Tab-separated table of C-alpha atoms in Angstrom:
chain	number	residue	atom	x	y	z
A	1	MET	CA	1.239	23.780	9.662
A	2	GLY	CA	2.321	25.600	6.536
A	3	ARG	CA	2.088	29.265	5.855
A	4	LYS	CA	-1.239	30.602	4.729
A	5	ARG	CA	-1.296	31.394	1.037
A	6	LYS	CA	-2.316	34.902	0.196
A	7	ARG	CA	-5.050	35.181	-2.369
A	8	ARG	CA	-3.906	37.516	-5.058
A	9	GLY	CA	-6.311	39.747	-6.897
A	10	HIS	CA	-10.089	39.918	-6.612
A	11	PHE	CA	-12.981	37.601	-7.286
A	12	CYS	CA	-15.264	38.503	-10.201
A	13	TRP	CA	-18.727	37.160	-9.398
A	14	CYS	CA	-19.793	37.306	-13.044
A	15	CYS	CA	-17.122	35.037	-14.543
A	16	GLU	CA	-16.422	33.376	-11.144
A	17	GLN	CA	-12.655	33.756	-11.365
A	18	VAL	CA	-9.955	35.271	-9.191
A	19	LEU	CA	-8.171	37.790	-11.373
A	20	ALA	CA	-5.258	40.144	-10.861
A	21	ASN	CA	-5.919	43.647	-9.561
A	22	GLU	CA	-5.012	45.096	-12.939
A	23	ARG	CA	-7.983	43.326	-14.556
A	24	PHE	CA	-10.412	45.449	-12.510
A	25	SER	CA	-11.297	49.068	-13.146
A	26	GLY	CA	-11.541	51.617	-10.344
A	27	GLY	CA	-15.217	50.944	-9.605
A	28	GLY	CA	-14.881	47.279	-10.490
A	29	HIS	CA	-13.022	46.516	-7.266
A	30	ALA	CA	-16.001	47.502	-5.139
A	31	ARG	CA	-18.589	45.871	-7.407
A	32	HIS	CA	-16.458	42.729	-7.850
A	33	VAL	CA	-16.782	42.875	-11.643
A	34	CYS	CA	-13.734	42.623	-13.881
A	35	ARG	CA	-13.257	44.843	-16.936
A	36	GLY	CA	-14.251	42.097	-19.363
A	37	CYS	CA	-17.536	41.429	-17.576
A	38	ALA	CA	-18.229	45.150	-17.115
A	39	LYS	CA	-18.306	45.453	-20.919
A	40	LEU	CA	-21.167	42.930	-21.143
A	41	GLY	CA	-23.800	45.499	-20.221
A	42	ALA	CA	-26.393	45.826	-17.509
A	43	ALA	CA	-28.898	43.397	-19.090
A	44	GLU	CA	-26.403	40.521	-19.312
A	45	LEU	CA	-25.105	41.198	-15.793
A	46	GLY	CA	-28.704	41.140	-14.529
A	47	VAL	CA	-29.343	37.761	-16.164
A	48	ARG	CA	-26.144	36.317	-14.696
A	49	GLN	CA	-27.054	37.655	-11.258
A	50	GLU	CA	-30.515	36.057	-11.438
A	51	ILE	CA	-28.952	32.735	-12.428
A	52	ARG	CA	-26.605	32.983	-9.442
A	53	ASN	CA	-29.636	33.660	-7.223
A	54	ILE	CA	-31.296	30.508	-8.587
A	55	HIS	CA	-28.174	28.482	-7.770
A	56	ARG	CA	-28.305	29.694	-4.176
A	57	LEU	CA	-31.697	28.018	-3.797
A	58	LEU	CA	-30.489	24.617	-4.973
A	59	ARG	CA	-29.254	21.836	-2.762
A	60	HIS	CA	-26.731	19.324	-4.174
A	61	HIS	CA	-26.748	21.185	-7.503
A	62	THR	CA	-30.087	19.729	-8.626
A	63	ILE	CA	-32.631	19.411	-5.825
A	64	ILE	CA	-34.880	22.326	-4.923
A	65	PRO	CA	-35.829	22.052	-1.223
A	66	ARG	CA	-39.560	22.086	-0.462
A	67	LYS	CA	-39.298	25.142	1.778
A	68	LEU	CA	-37.625	27.144	-0.995
A	69	ARG	CA	-40.009	26.167	-3.798
A	70	PRO	CA	-42.183	29.290	-3.419
A	71	GLN	CA	-39.075	31.434	-3.878
A	72	PHE	CA	-38.053	29.308	-6.860
A	73	ALA	CA	-41.524	29.683	-8.422
A	74	ARG	CA	-40.751	33.380	-8.780
A	75	TYR	CA	-38.094	32.499	-11.370
A	76	LEU	CA	-40.509	30.278	-13.318
A	77	ALA	CA	-42.546	33.432	-14.030
A	78	HIS	CA	-39.542	35.735	-14.574
A	79	PRO	CA	-39.925	38.399	-17.304
A	80	ASN	CA	-36.600	37.447	-18.908
A	81	GLU	CA	-36.949	34.443	-21.232
A	82	ARG	CA	-33.425	33.085	-20.543
A	83	VAL	CA	-33.916	33.080	-16.771
A	84	ARG	CA	-37.370	31.495	-17.111
A	85	ARG	CA	-36.090	28.748	-19.473
A	86	TYR	CA	-33.130	28.000	-17.159
A	87	ALA	CA	-35.454	27.761	-14.154
A	88	GLU	CA	-37.749	25.361	-16.046
A	89	GLU	CA	-34.784	23.140	-16.944
A	90	LEU	CA	-33.663	23.068	-13.317
A	91	ALA	CA	-37.200	22.278	-12.138
A	92	ALA	CA	-37.391	19.337	-14.574
A	93	ARG	CA	-33.950	18.104	-13.482
A	94	SER	CA	-34.959	18.440	-9.823
A	95	ASP	CA	-38.109	16.358	-10.427
A	96	GLN	CA	-36.062	13.655	-12.166
A	97	GLU	CA	-33.548	13.584	-9.314
A	98	ARG	CA	-36.329	13.362	-6.712
A	99	ASP	CA	-37.978	10.498	-8.643
A	100	LEU	CA	-34.660	8.655	-8.825
A	101	LEU	CA	-34.021	9.095	-5.095
A	102	ARG	CA	-37.593	8.019	-4.293
A	103	ARG	CA	-37.230	4.889	-6.470
A	104	LEU	CA	-33.896	4.013	-4.836
A	105	ARG	CA	-35.368	4.471	-1.358
A	106	GLU	CA	-38.379	2.254	-2.228
A	107	GLU	CA	-36.082	-0.454	-3.648
A	108	GLU	CA	-33.927	-0.331	-0.525
A	109	GLU	CA	-36.971	-0.599	1.744
A	110	ALA	CA	-38.318	-3.532	-0.314
A	111	ALA	CA	-34.957	-5.331	-0.077
A	112	LEU	CA	-34.857	-4.729	3.677
A	113	GLU	CA	-38.391	-6.091	4.103
A	114	ALA	CA	-37.509	-9.182	2.048
A	115	TYR	CA	-34.413	-9.748	4.186
A	116	GLU	CA	-36.444	-9.402	7.392
A	117	ARG	CA	-39.068	-11.871	6.077
A	118	LEU	CA	-36.298	-14.341	5.205
A	119	LEU	CA	-34.677	-13.905	8.604
A	120	PHE	CA	-38.019	-14.371	10.391
A	121	ALA	CA	-38.804	-17.499	8.341
A	122	THR	CA	-35.355	-18.934	9.120
A	123	GLU	CA	-35.763	-18.269	12.840
A	124	ARG	CA	-39.190	-19.874	12.776
A	125	ALA	CA	-37.813	-22.943	10.969
A	126	ILE	CA	-34.939	-23.338	13.443
A	127	GLY	CA	-37.118	-22.754	16.463
A	128	GLU	CA	-36.893	-20.479	19.432
A	129	ASP	CA	-34.422	-22.558	21.505
A	130	PRO	CA	-30.775	-22.883	20.514
A	131	PRO	CA	-29.517	-26.419	19.907
A	132	PRO	CA	-28.671	-28.095	23.256
A	133	TRP	CA	-25.119	-29.071	24.107
A	134	GLY	CA	-25.797	-32.644	25.072
A	135	GLU	CA	-24.685	-36.158	24.374
A	136	CYS	CA	-24.692	-35.850	20.606
A	137	ALA	CA	-23.542	-32.238	20.150
A	138	ASP	CA	-19.973	-31.182	20.870
A	139	PRO	CA	-19.668	-27.840	22.643
A	140	PRO	CA	-17.335	-25.278	21.080
A	141	TRP	CA	-14.740	-25.640	23.868
A	142	GLY	CA	-13.953	-29.309	23.269
A	143	ASP	CA	-15.094	-32.876	23.633
A	144	CYS	CA	-17.732	-33.779	26.234
A	145	ALA	CA	-16.232	-37.231	26.916
A	146	GLY	CA	-13.569	-36.395	29.524
A	147	ASP	CA	-15.337	-33.640	31.432
A	148	ASP	CA	-16.892	-35.781	34.188
A	149	ALA	CA	-14.962	-33.877	36.873
A	150	TRP	CA	-16.918	-30.726	36.047
A	151	ASP	CA	-20.369	-32.345	36.104
A	152	LEU	CA	-21.846	-30.926	39.304
A	153	PRO	CA	-25.298	-31.141	40.787
A	154	GLU	CA	-27.359	-28.040	40.054
A	155	ASP	CA	-27.447	-26.924	43.713
A	156	THR	CA	-23.621	-26.812	43.927
A	157	SER	CA	-22.072	-23.343	43.944
A	158	TRP	CA	-18.637	-22.541	42.512
A	159	GLU	CA	-17.146	-22.240	45.979
A	160	GLN	CA	-18.113	-25.854	46.720
A	161	ALA	CA	-16.848	-27.169	43.385
A	162	PRO	CA	-13.830	-29.494	43.537
A	163	ASP	CA	-10.554	-28.582	41.880
A	164	PRO	CA	-10.036	-29.991	38.407
A	165	PRO	CA	-8.118	-33.279	38.337
A	166	ASP	CA	-4.891	-31.810	36.974
A	167	ALA	CA	-4.808	-28.656	39.140
A	168	ALA	CA	-2.116	-30.025	41.463
A	169	GLU	CA	0.133	-30.884	38.535
A	170	ALA	CA	-0.386	-27.532	36.834
A	171	TRP	CA	0.553	-25.532	39.965
A	172	PRO	CA	3.098	-27.415	42.034
A	173	VAL	CA	3.602	-24.347	44.213
A	174	ALA	CA	0.658	-22.772	45.997
A	175	PRO	CA	-0.386	-19.411	44.482
A	176	ALA	CA	0.502	-17.488	47.675
A	177	GLU	CA	4.077	-18.864	47.664
A	178	ARG	CA	4.793	-17.979	44.000
A	179	SER	CA	7.011	-14.987	43.326
A	180	SER	CA	6.072	-12.558	40.587
């Protein structure tokens, strides 16, 4: 694992940048405001702080969670026009995103229901029983024609079953006498 990089400077919350120590005034270090942003004034810093508070309420950059909507409603009635307008834009964008997600979910559910109906209709058309492996159908392991040695009465257990016809040729030496 490599060495940990040291972060140089301080983070200015107003311009959201990491700047060198020299870009901060004496009190700016503690308040996390660089000299350039400190010159903006208290009103502009207040607006930027309120916008940051709005962003903390958002999920996935656009969706306002239902539990946080009462807190978000506070910004829709904010005394500052810029904050209020920004909150209204985010609320409209959140509604559009929710409608899009709702439409996508409904389309996905409709497609799933259609697939299940098709699958059910296909199963009903085929029938409940699988096709039998009989005289006319070849089983997946080979041809039925030469397997008479394995045709046993139903009451025969595997211990009573005879050896296959070619077992003696396949193992000329008894299994106990073979060396590993």
